[in-house]
Amino acid sequence: MKMSKLFVQTLREFPSDAEVVSHKMLGRAGFIKKLAPGVYTYMPLMWRVLKKVENIVREEMDRAGAQELLMPFVQPKELWEESGRWEVYGKELMRLKDRHDRDMCLGPTHEEIITAVTRDVLKSYKQLPVNLYQIQSKFRDEIRPRYGLLRGREFIMKDAYSFDIDEAGLDKEYQNMAQAYKKIFERCGLATKMVQSDSGAIGGSVSHEFMVITDTDAGENDVFYCNECDYSANSNHAISKLPPATVDGKEYFKEKKILDTPHTHSIEELSEFLKIPSTLILKSLIYIIDKKPVIALIRADKTVEETKLMNAAGGIDIRIATAGEIEELMQEKGFTAEAGFIGPNGMNGIKIIADETVYDMKNFVVGINQTDKHLVGANLEDVLTDEVIKADIRLVEAGELCPECGKPLFVTKGIEVGNIFKLGTKYSKPMNAVYTDINGQTHPYIMGCYGIGISRTAAAAVEAHHDEHGIKWPLAIAPYHAVIVPVNILDEQQMKVAEKIYSELLSAGVEVVLDDRDERAGVKFKDADLIGFPFRITAGKTLSEGLVECKVRATDEALKLTPDEAVKKIIDAVKEL
RNA sequence: CGGGAUGUAGCGCAGCUUGGUAGCGUACCUCGCUUGGGACGAGGGGGUCGCAGGUUCAAAUCCUGUCAUCCCGACCA
C-alpha cells in the first residue's frame, strides 16, 4: 500500500470528546470515526486490526473444535418472550417495529437464537456435544456509552454457545474454552487475568471474565486478587474474610434503650455522636429491586455490593431508593423517619436481606424508623425475624483477607475482554430445547456461552501498548507490519532503495506501507509513530554508508542495517507469528 | 432519569457580555523554497454560526422553544 493512497487522515490534535488513551489515539490516528454516541465507523486501518483479531479468534475457536456460523442481527420478539427476556432485558435492548408493526430487536447477544436454531437440529445425544460460534456486530443501547470502542453501543463480538448432555461435558468444554481464550489473548499481545465474576443478565451459575489489567480509568471493573494464591474475582463477585473488628458494643451500652441522636443522618455523624466505632452500627438501606422495595442490612463500615444484593433477592434490576420513595414507604408503614434513621423493625411485608456481617454483631446500634432516634444495645433478636434472608451482599475492600488462603487481597482495574459462562438449562428449559438420551428420555441441553469483545480487545491493546507519540501495535494485530520511509521522495537513490525493500517485503507476504508522500521527514515519522507500525525502515542519510535505519516501535530500538538485513529481520519477525 | 457544560469550515477554537458585511490555527488546493522528528513565504477554496420561532432597520450575538453532543451522578442514608 502506498501511503499517498491510504484512506486515512491523521489529526494534529486529539479529538476533544475522547477521555481515555485508546479513544484518543484511535481517533487521532484516523482508525475510527464517530457517527453517533457509541457508534463508530471502522476506517480501513481499524478494520484491518479487527479482522486480525477476528482471525486469531477464529483460528483458536476452530482449533478448539467449535464451528462458525452467522445468525441474524435483527430478531423477532417471540423468541425473546420464550426465554422471558423480552420483559426483563430493559432499555439496553434496542427494540423496533417492522412495517407490519411486528416487534423486533437488534441482537445484543444470541442465546435465544442459537437455542432456537439448535433445538430443531440437535435431537439425539449422539449429536452432542456441539460448540457453535459467530462473529458479528451487536447492539446494546447503553445508558452512557463512552471510552470510544471500549464501551460502544454497536460493537463486534465473538459469541459461542456449547451444548452438552450433562454437567461433566459442560465442565470439560468450559475448561477447553478457558484454554482457547488464554491462547487468543496471548496471541493478541495481551496479558489477561481470568477472574471469577457474576453471571449477570445472561444468567447461569458459574462465570469467569478475562481482564486486561490496567491502572487507568479505561478499566471499568475492579478486580480483587491474591498474591499468594491464584484467587481473583470481579468486585461484583469477590468474597473475603474480614479482619477482626469490634462487633460487640457491651462496653458502650449497658442496656437496650432508645436514644436521642439528633442530626445523625450519616454513619459518620452517628458514630461521632455516640463515640463508637462504625462497626457497632447496623446500617439499613432501601433499594428498589424489580420495582419493589427491599431492605438491605449490613455492618455500617461496609458497603453493599449491588449485584450481590440483587442476586440474593432474585432480581434482575436494582437501584437505590430515592428520598421520595423512602418517604412513601415510611408513610405506608406508618412511620415518618428520614433516611438515616431507617431500621428493619415494623417493615412487614418488605423483603429484608441481611449481610453475613450482621450476624456477628452484638449490643449494636440500629435505626427504628424515627427521625433523630436510634435503638442502642440491640441484638439480633430485636431486629431479625425468620423471614430475613442471610446472604453475602458485601463489597470487598482491598486489605481484607483472601477467602482461600487468608492473605491480604489487592485491588486493580481491569478491562473485560472476554467471558465464559455456564448457563446450564437456563435457556434450554424454558425454550424446550431437548435431546433424547440412550434410554429414549428427553432432557434439556446443558449449555455454556463464551464471549469475546473483538472491538474492545483491539482498543484494550491500545490501552496496553502506547506511548506519548502514539500506538505500539503488537505485530499480530497491527494494521500493517511495517512502513518504509524514504526521507525525500525526490532523492532517486532513496526512492530506489525504498521501492526495492517494498517489493521484496510485499512478495514475502509482509504487509507493508510505502510512505511516498512529498512530506518532510518529521511528518512521516510522526504519522508512523501515531499509527503504530511495528517496524519502520528509513531510507535517508545512512544510505551514504549503504545502510537503512530499522526502528522497532515497541522498544524504540533503532538499528543500522543493510537493506537486505532489514528485509530479513522483518520477514523473520512476521514468520514467527 | 437528575446536575453541569457545549453546539461557529474536516479537526481544534475565538467572536456573544456591549446586535452592525464571520475570524484564527490546522487540514485542503496552487506557486516558490525546504527535505532525518508535525519548516517557511505568497496566493486560494470551503461555514444556511445545531434547528425553529420571536424582538429589531439589523441577530452567531438578545428572548422562547427544540434537537444534539460531552462530562458528572445514578450508590453507603
XYZ file of C-alpha atoms (C1' of nucleotides) in Angstrom:
654
model
C 0.000 0.000 0.000
C 1.209 3.447 -0.880
C 0.746 5.935 1.912
C -0.400 8.520 -0.597
C -3.347 6.270 -1.448
C -4.169 5.012 2.020
C -7.587 6.200 3.143
C -6.623 7.772 6.417
C -6.388 11.201 7.920
C -4.291 11.761 10.988
C -5.023 14.779 13.148
C -2.724 17.248 14.781
C -4.727 17.102 17.979
C -6.636 14.521 19.957
C -10.405 14.567 19.458
C -11.949 16.807 22.090
C -14.506 14.267 23.243
C -12.030 11.486 23.961
C -11.219 10.657 27.564
C -9.176 7.508 27.529
C -5.978 6.702 25.690
C -7.380 4.207 23.221
C -10.170 6.566 22.177
C -7.767 9.479 21.804
C -5.199 7.504 19.848
C -7.630 5.682 17.567
C -9.438 8.933 16.813
C -6.338 10.999 16.176
C -4.604 8.353 14.111
C -7.650 8.009 11.867
C -8.682 4.461 12.848
C -12.237 5.315 13.848
C -14.789 7.976 13.061
C -17.764 8.586 15.272
C -21.204 8.571 13.718
C -23.354 8.736 16.857
C -22.691 8.145 20.559
C -21.127 4.729 20.902
C -21.374 4.100 17.152
C -18.234 4.245 15.033
C -17.099 3.678 11.506
C -14.096 1.401 11.437
C -11.793 3.077 8.927
C -9.514 0.885 6.787
C -6.698 0.758 9.343
C -9.092 -0.217 12.130
C -10.831 -2.764 10.005
C -7.525 -4.450 9.269
C -6.836 -4.660 13.012
C -10.299 -6.014 13.728
C -10.018 -8.635 11.014
C -6.735 -9.775 12.510
C -8.227 -10.108 15.955
C -11.171 -11.948 14.414
C -8.899 -14.316 12.596
C -6.915 -15.163 15.695
C -10.191 -15.827 17.479
C -11.412 -17.870 14.533
C -8.282 -19.989 14.370
C -8.285 -20.766 18.063
C -12.010 -21.442 18.205
C -11.782 -23.773 15.234
C -8.772 -25.461 16.783
C -10.774 -25.925 19.980
C -13.412 -27.751 17.973
C -16.038 -25.039 17.614
C -17.848 -24.332 14.347
C -18.588 -20.911 12.942
C -21.995 -19.820 11.740
C -23.734 -16.472 11.408
C -27.067 -15.629 12.967
C -29.388 -12.713 12.197
C -28.801 -9.296 13.718
C -32.489 -8.413 13.680
C -34.561 -10.729 15.794
C -38.274 -11.277 16.420
C -39.862 -10.625 19.791
C -41.373 -14.094 20.026
C -38.094 -15.826 20.803
C -37.307 -13.317 23.500
C -40.699 -13.948 25.026
C -39.976 -17.663 25.133
C -36.898 -17.088 27.262
C -38.654 -14.433 29.303
C -36.086 -11.799 28.473
C -38.327 -9.522 26.385
C -39.693 -8.162 29.646
C -36.509 -8.481 31.614
C -33.831 -7.037 29.372
C -34.833 -3.403 29.778
C -33.858 -0.433 27.719
C -30.490 -1.829 26.736
C -32.373 -3.996 24.261
C -32.887 -1.884 21.155
C -36.456 -2.545 20.076
C -38.073 -1.644 16.790
C -41.104 -2.463 14.704
C -41.201 -3.665 11.153
C -43.686 -2.409 8.529
C -46.292 -4.858 9.743
C -45.974 -3.451 13.235
C -44.261 -6.588 14.480
C -41.892 -6.170 17.409
C -38.271 -6.850 16.659
C -34.967 -6.121 18.350
C -31.332 -5.724 17.458
C -29.318 -8.614 18.832
C -27.418 -7.730 21.995
C -26.477 -11.412 22.370
C -27.785 -14.601 20.829
C -28.783 -17.196 23.427
C -32.377 -17.200 22.214
C -31.487 -17.505 18.573
C -28.888 -20.230 18.946
C -31.246 -22.212 21.167
C -33.984 -21.895 18.569
C -31.562 -22.996 15.869
C -30.169 -25.993 17.705
C -33.415 -27.358 19.112
C -34.579 -28.141 15.602
C -31.343 -29.905 14.721
C -29.823 -31.455 17.833
C -32.263 -34.226 18.661
C -30.045 -37.032 19.878
C -27.352 -37.483 22.463
C -25.301 -38.851 19.555
C -25.106 -35.337 18.084
C -23.708 -33.794 21.253
C -21.529 -32.096 22.307
C -21.529 -29.147 19.917
C -19.978 -25.714 20.151
C -21.159 -23.031 17.702
C -19.871 -19.516 17.386
C -20.208 -16.388 15.311
C -18.501 -13.050 14.918
C -20.755 -10.109 14.234
C -21.903 -6.681 15.358
C -24.021 -6.474 18.466
C -26.112 -3.579 19.612
C -26.686 -2.685 23.245
C -28.307 0.639 23.965
C -26.015 1.507 26.875
C -27.138 4.168 29.331
C -23.963 6.013 28.746
C -21.626 4.883 26.032
C -18.133 6.223 26.478
C -14.472 5.468 26.167
C -14.685 5.002 22.412
C -14.557 1.369 21.384
C -14.269 0.191 24.972
C -17.940 0.810 25.621
C -19.715 1.328 22.354
C -23.355 0.634 21.693
C -22.600 -1.112 18.445
C -19.572 -3.347 18.770
C -18.117 -6.512 17.331
C -18.323 -9.644 19.396
C -17.498 -13.273 19.095
C -20.133 -15.310 20.865
C -20.005 -19.054 21.224
C -22.540 -21.477 22.660
C -21.899 -25.021 23.750
C -24.373 -27.867 24.118
C -23.720 -30.907 26.250
C -25.659 -33.810 27.626
C -24.507 -33.272 31.202
C -22.601 -31.060 33.640
C -19.424 -33.060 33.182
C -19.480 -32.322 29.486
C -20.045 -28.647 30.176
C -17.185 -28.566 32.684
C -14.888 -30.022 30.092
C -15.916 -27.562 27.410
C -15.660 -24.702 29.885
C -12.034 -25.601 30.521
C -11.471 -26.056 26.818
C -12.746 -22.556 26.156
C -10.729 -21.093 29.029
C -7.593 -22.538 27.419
C -8.563 -21.230 23.991
C -9.166 -17.775 25.426
C -5.837 -17.721 27.139
C -4.183 -18.535 23.825
C -6.233 -15.965 21.921
C -5.303 -13.072 24.173
C -1.688 -14.124 24.295
C -1.564 -14.107 20.522
C -3.139 -10.636 20.522
C -0.286 -9.453 22.703
C -2.435 -9.025 25.767
C -1.734 -10.207 29.281
C -5.037 -11.192 30.851
C -6.212 -12.423 34.215
C -9.052 -14.926 34.402
C -11.236 -13.828 37.277
C -14.406 -15.134 38.873
C -17.415 -12.986 38.166
C -21.111 -12.564 38.466
C -23.075 -14.043 35.624
C -25.371 -11.033 35.226
C -28.308 -10.742 32.865
C -27.068 -13.599 30.692
C -27.770 -15.841 33.632
C -26.338 -19.087 34.808
C -24.259 -20.234 37.691
C -20.518 -20.051 37.175
C -18.677 -17.474 35.140
C -15.240 -16.050 34.625
C -14.031 -12.908 32.949
C -10.775 -12.303 31.116
C -9.410 -8.976 32.222
C -6.679 -6.835 30.772
C -5.191 -5.261 33.841
C -4.756 -1.505 33.600
C -4.251 1.254 36.098
C -6.320 3.797 34.174
C -9.969 4.782 34.033
C -10.302 2.669 30.965
C -10.507 -0.331 33.281
C -14.108 -0.094 34.323
C -14.030 -3.123 36.584
C -12.442 -3.544 39.977
C -10.582 -6.806 40.253
C -9.606 -8.238 43.620
C -6.753 -10.668 43.648
C -4.447 -12.526 45.976
C -0.703 -12.542 45.528
C -0.224 -15.749 47.491
C -2.674 -17.967 45.687
C -4.497 -17.681 42.381
C -7.745 -16.278 43.746
C -9.057 -13.331 41.751
C -12.562 -12.002 41.228
C -14.533 -9.097 39.861
C -15.806 -6.832 42.634
C -19.354 -7.892 41.809
C -18.480 -11.421 42.845
C -15.464 -11.209 45.144
C -15.678 -12.582 48.653
C -13.279 -12.219 51.554
C -12.606 -12.984 55.160
C -12.774 -9.981 57.432
C -10.013 -8.953 59.804
C -11.135 -8.867 63.466
C -13.224 -5.844 64.469
C -15.176 -4.570 67.436
C -18.605 -6.027 66.886
C -19.855 -6.294 70.474
C -20.948 -2.988 71.977
C -21.201 -4.178 75.567
C -18.548 -1.692 76.693
C -20.587 1.163 75.297
C -24.124 0.117 76.024
C -25.130 -1.420 79.396
C -28.726 -1.824 78.365
C -31.020 -1.763 75.415
C -32.720 1.609 75.051
C -33.874 4.256 72.627
C -31.536 7.227 72.487
C -31.999 10.684 71.028
C -29.474 11.041 68.232
C -30.260 14.420 66.658
C -28.981 15.281 63.179
C -27.169 11.989 62.722
C -28.084 11.403 59.114
C -24.877 9.690 58.188
C -22.989 6.814 59.691
C -20.086 9.159 60.302
C -22.233 11.623 62.234
C -23.826 8.854 64.240
C -20.592 7.155 65.233
C -19.122 10.501 66.180
C -22.181 11.459 68.216
C -22.234 8.161 70.113
C -18.426 7.958 70.240
C -18.446 4.385 68.964
C -16.767 2.689 66.013
C -18.993 2.331 62.968
C -18.592 -1.447 63.266
C -21.211 -1.270 66.032
C -23.845 0.272 63.794
C -26.274 -1.750 61.736
C -26.924 0.105 58.507
C -30.293 -0.221 56.808
C -30.538 0.668 53.133
C -33.589 0.686 50.939
C -33.186 -0.498 47.384
C -35.680 -0.879 44.613
C -35.269 -4.301 43.063
C -37.513 -5.127 40.131
C -39.682 -2.161 41.127
C -40.209 -3.406 44.698
C -38.532 -2.064 47.835
C -36.008 -4.287 49.572
C -34.196 -3.528 52.812
C -30.529 -4.380 52.954
C -28.821 -4.696 56.349
C -25.082 -4.530 56.712
C -22.437 -3.576 59.238
C -22.063 0.140 58.781
C -18.358 0.256 57.974
C -19.029 -1.939 54.964
C -20.595 -1.223 51.617
C -23.372 -3.104 49.869
C -22.404 -4.668 46.547
C -25.496 -4.121 44.439
C -25.077 -7.059 42.125
C -24.704 -9.433 45.037
C -27.757 -7.905 46.691
C -29.751 -8.167 43.514
C -28.842 -11.819 43.144
C -29.694 -12.522 46.776
C -33.115 -11.010 46.147
C -33.501 -12.990 42.950
C -33.944 -9.806 40.938
C -32.659 -8.572 37.643
C -32.730 -4.815 38.158
C -31.540 -2.800 41.111
C -31.122 0.788 42.204
C -31.026 2.675 45.452
C -34.375 4.149 46.515
C -34.924 7.865 46.094
C -35.769 10.124 49.040
C -39.318 10.295 47.713
C -39.654 6.523 47.593
C -38.327 6.238 51.137
C -40.884 8.765 52.328
C -43.642 6.881 50.553
C -42.592 3.587 52.086
C -42.402 5.131 55.563
C -45.904 6.514 55.220
C -47.212 3.183 54.047
C -45.789 1.510 57.159
C -46.901 4.270 59.480
C -43.523 5.873 60.092
C -42.119 9.304 59.398
C -38.388 8.679 59.566
C -35.992 10.338 57.194
C -33.136 8.491 55.569
C -30.535 7.915 58.258
C -32.947 6.573 60.818
C -34.401 3.647 58.976
C -34.462 0.191 60.505
C -35.923 -3.221 59.769
C -38.453 -3.242 62.594
C -42.053 -2.897 61.560
C -41.331 -3.310 57.888
C -43.759 -6.150 57.469
C -44.156 -7.464 54.000
C -40.899 -5.971 52.793
C -38.138 -8.318 51.780
C -35.184 -7.941 54.139
C -31.726 -9.178 53.249
C -29.037 -9.178 55.913
C -25.374 -9.390 55.133
C -23.359 -12.044 56.936
C -21.541 -9.307 58.847
C -24.754 -8.558 60.680
C -24.828 -11.969 62.338
C -21.659 -11.356 64.343
C -22.919 -8.133 65.842
C -23.974 -7.791 69.495
C -25.240 -4.843 71.543
C -25.263 -2.667 68.482
C -26.990 0.481 67.227
C -29.855 0.388 64.769
C -32.420 2.770 63.310
C -36.039 2.358 64.400
C -37.776 4.449 61.768
C -37.988 7.517 63.997
C -36.125 10.629 62.975
C -33.374 11.642 65.408
C -33.612 8.385 67.384
C -31.734 5.091 67.375
C -32.005 1.897 69.372
C -28.726 1.135 71.151
C -27.598 -2.099 72.808
C -29.740 -4.024 70.378
C -29.231 -7.653 69.432
C -30.172 -9.835 66.508
C -33.461 -10.982 68.007
C -34.511 -7.356 68.229
C -34.221 -6.796 64.513
C -34.206 -10.070 62.654
C -37.139 -12.369 62.088
C -37.293 -15.748 60.402
C -38.205 -14.006 57.214
C -34.862 -12.313 56.869
C -32.624 -13.690 54.157
C -28.994 -14.154 55.126
C -26.570 -13.528 52.289
C -23.168 -12.143 51.417
C -24.023 -8.759 49.939
C -20.828 -7.012 50.948
C -18.428 -5.218 48.657
C -14.933 -6.491 49.306
C -12.244 -3.934 50.084
C -8.534 -4.134 49.477
C -6.761 -5.308 52.619
C -9.464 -7.784 53.564
C -8.339 -11.367 53.515
C -8.297 -13.864 50.689
C -11.178 -16.335 51.077
C -8.907 -19.190 50.048
C -5.603 -18.574 51.762
C -6.238 -15.767 54.235
C -3.594 -13.396 52.888
C -4.465 -9.756 52.145
C -6.322 -9.010 48.911
C -5.280 -6.318 46.448
C -7.420 -4.402 44.001
C -6.733 -3.225 40.470
C -8.672 -2.015 37.443
C -9.422 -4.313 34.551
C -10.891 -4.170 31.067
C -13.143 -7.140 30.445
C -12.269 -8.515 27.036
C -13.837 -11.941 27.316
C -16.106 -14.005 29.470
C -17.220 -17.559 29.818
C -20.474 -18.678 31.434
C -22.013 -21.920 32.494
C -25.637 -21.458 31.514
C -26.905 -24.910 32.406
C -30.535 -25.182 31.340
C -31.408 -21.516 31.751
C -32.401 -21.217 28.099
C -32.862 -24.797 27.001
C -35.523 -25.470 29.617
C -37.924 -22.560 29.006
C -37.369 -22.835 25.270
C -37.892 -26.573 25.306
C -34.604 -27.366 23.618
C -34.123 -31.046 24.369
C -32.298 -34.102 23.173
C -33.185 -37.760 23.532
C -30.844 -39.892 25.619
C -29.837 -43.510 25.178
C -32.951 -44.616 27.035
C -35.302 -42.586 24.893
C -35.805 -39.958 27.573
C -35.654 -36.248 26.700
C -33.546 -33.706 28.601
C -32.763 -30.039 28.067
C -29.275 -29.365 26.764
C -26.671 -28.249 29.259
C -25.386 -25.028 27.774
C -22.430 -22.731 28.108
C -21.712 -19.434 26.419
C -18.451 -17.721 25.674
C -17.939 -14.147 24.518
C -15.037 -12.058 23.307
C -15.324 -8.361 22.562
C -13.407 -8.098 19.302
C -13.506 -4.319 19.056
C -12.909 -3.945 22.766
C -9.923 -6.280 22.596
C -8.402 -4.101 19.888
C -8.992 -0.982 21.982
C -7.590 -2.702 25.057
C -4.448 -3.479 23.076
C -4.019 0.249 22.533
C -4.543 0.880 26.241
C -1.832 -1.654 26.961
C 0.581 -0.668 24.201
C 1.210 3.001 23.523
C 3.412 5.935 24.417
C 3.009 9.699 24.156
C 3.679 9.561 20.413
C 1.056 7.005 19.523
C 0.123 3.370 19.344
C 2.542 0.437 19.585
C 0.537 -2.318 17.951
C 1.552 -5.869 18.768
C 2.773 -7.332 15.477
C -0.010 -9.928 15.344
C -2.806 -7.380 15.200
C -1.094 -4.349 13.681
C -2.880 -2.935 10.612
C 0.407 -3.297 8.707
C 3.638 -4.915 9.792
C 5.921 -2.166 8.571
C 6.249 1.221 6.953
C 9.072 2.318 4.681
C 10.001 5.965 4.790
C 12.123 7.460 2.057
C 13.107 10.723 3.715
C 12.999 12.683 0.479
C 10.995 11.268 -2.399
C 12.892 13.491 -4.851
C 16.116 11.689 -3.947
C 16.406 8.976 -6.562
C 18.670 6.722 -4.552
C 16.415 6.831 -1.510
C 13.336 6.072 -3.583
C 15.088 3.267 -5.428
C 16.150 1.559 -2.192
C 12.766 2.145 -0.590
C 10.918 0.667 -3.539
C 13.195 -2.330 -3.668
C 12.624 -3.080 0.016
C 8.921 -2.504 -0.507
C 8.621 -5.007 -3.314
C 10.775 -7.587 -1.540
C 8.639 -7.365 1.584
C 5.435 -7.486 -0.431
C 6.492 -10.596 -2.282
C 7.422 -12.231 1.017
C 3.873 -11.641 2.225
C 4.710 -8.833 4.604
C 2.009 -6.195 4.957
C 3.865 -3.007 4.279
C 3.196 0.654 3.522
C 5.498 2.814 1.428
C 5.286 6.414 2.598
C 5.635 8.003 -0.814
C 4.158 11.341 0.218
C 6.007 14.519 -0.644
C 6.273 15.463 3.007
C 9.186 16.318 5.210
C 10.666 13.535 7.286
C 9.175 14.833 10.515
C 5.634 14.497 9.225
C 6.203 10.936 8.118
C 7.895 9.934 11.359
C 5.136 11.471 13.443
C 2.486 9.647 11.458
C 4.389 6.370 11.614
C 4.614 6.629 15.401
C 0.991 7.674 15.756
C -0.387 4.899 13.568
C 1.892 2.472 15.334
C 3.577 0.410 12.629
C 5.646 -2.217 14.494
C 8.605 -1.668 12.137
C 9.802 1.431 10.345
C 12.522 1.366 7.724
C 14.019 4.736 6.880
C 15.941 5.271 3.663
C 17.811 8.509 4.233
C 21.211 9.852 5.107
C 22.580 6.475 6.225
C 22.437 5.343 2.596
C 25.824 7.001 2.168
C 27.141 4.050 4.188
C 24.882 1.698 2.297
C 22.583 1.320 5.308
C 18.983 1.938 6.239
C 17.557 2.511 9.677
C 15.219 -0.117 11.093
C 13.238 1.140 14.042
C 11.208 -1.122 16.296
C 8.176 0.760 17.545
C 7.638 -1.382 20.635
C 11.096 -0.753 22.056
C 12.222 2.378 20.181
C 15.311 0.381 19.268
C 16.913 1.781 16.086
C 19.305 -0.415 14.105
C 21.503 0.481 11.163
C 21.242 -2.413 8.743
C 21.841 -3.111 5.111
C 18.591 -3.194 3.131
C 18.846 -6.979 2.884
C 19.322 -7.370 6.630
C 16.370 -5.092 7.321
C 14.156 -7.075 4.963
C 15.233 -10.328 6.566
C 14.645 -9.033 10.071
C 11.075 -8.110 9.272
C 10.314 -11.249 7.304
C 11.641 -13.341 10.182
C 9.521 -11.477 12.713
C 6.400 -11.913 10.607
C 7.147 -15.609 10.068
C 7.181 -16.167 13.796
C 3.550 -15.129 14.141
C -33.593 9.941 34.712
C -31.033 14.208 37.687
C -26.989 18.000 37.585
C -23.334 20.825 34.683
C -21.405 22.402 30.033
C -21.100 22.915 24.780
C -23.107 23.312 19.572
C -19.370 28.664 14.649
C -15.156 25.233 7.953
C -12.777 18.108 8.052
C -10.298 18.781 13.148
C -9.130 22.282 17.425
C -11.010 27.002 18.854
C -12.033 32.691 19.291
C -16.059 36.139 18.483
C -21.537 36.542 22.052
C -21.019 40.480 27.932
C -21.981 45.911 24.864
C -26.524 43.364 17.995
C -23.846 46.369 12.589
C -20.530 42.725 5.932
C -17.854 35.583 10.198
C -12.360 35.083 12.234
C -7.703 32.256 13.989
C -4.758 27.685 13.982
C -4.583 23.190 11.475
C -6.120 20.367 7.300
C -7.080 21.062 1.803
C -5.594 23.487 -3.435
C -1.657 26.492 -6.344
C 3.328 28.584 -6.680
C 8.136 29.230 -4.587
C 11.623 27.459 -1.219
C 12.956 23.426 2.033
C 13.984 17.878 2.951
C 16.189 12.952 9.355
C 11.199 14.447 14.000
C 4.428 17.815 12.580
C 9.574 24.047 8.209
C 8.886 28.943 5.789
C 6.692 32.681 2.313
C 2.771 34.194 -1.100
C -1.966 33.270 -3.033
C -6.691 30.440 -2.856
C -11.263 27.358 -1.980
C -14.517 25.829 1.913
C -19.205 27.818 7.053
C -27.782 28.354 5.913
C -22.863 30.243 13.093
C -27.320 22.865 15.522
C -32.707 23.721 14.248
C -37.412 26.586 14.663
C -39.846 30.781 16.161
C -39.612 35.816 18.316
C -37.586 41.004 19.302
C -35.092 44.599 15.958
C -33.902 48.811 10.494
C -30.302 44.881 11.504
C -29.212 38.570 15.225
C -23.565 33.968 15.577
C -24.592 37.744 19.442
C -30.805 39.236 22.891
C -35.544 36.159 24.120
C -38.507 31.465 23.791
C -38.733 26.619 22.329
C -36.471 22.397 20.426
C -32.732 18.936 18.947
C -27.923 17.137 19.521
C -23.281 16.246 21.872
C -19.919 15.886 26.082
C -18.885 15.470 31.357
C -20.517 14.166 36.396
C -24.094 11.379 39.096
C -27.418 7.404 39.248
C -24.917 4.411 45.156
C -23.447 3.509 51.526
C -28.791 7.398 54.386
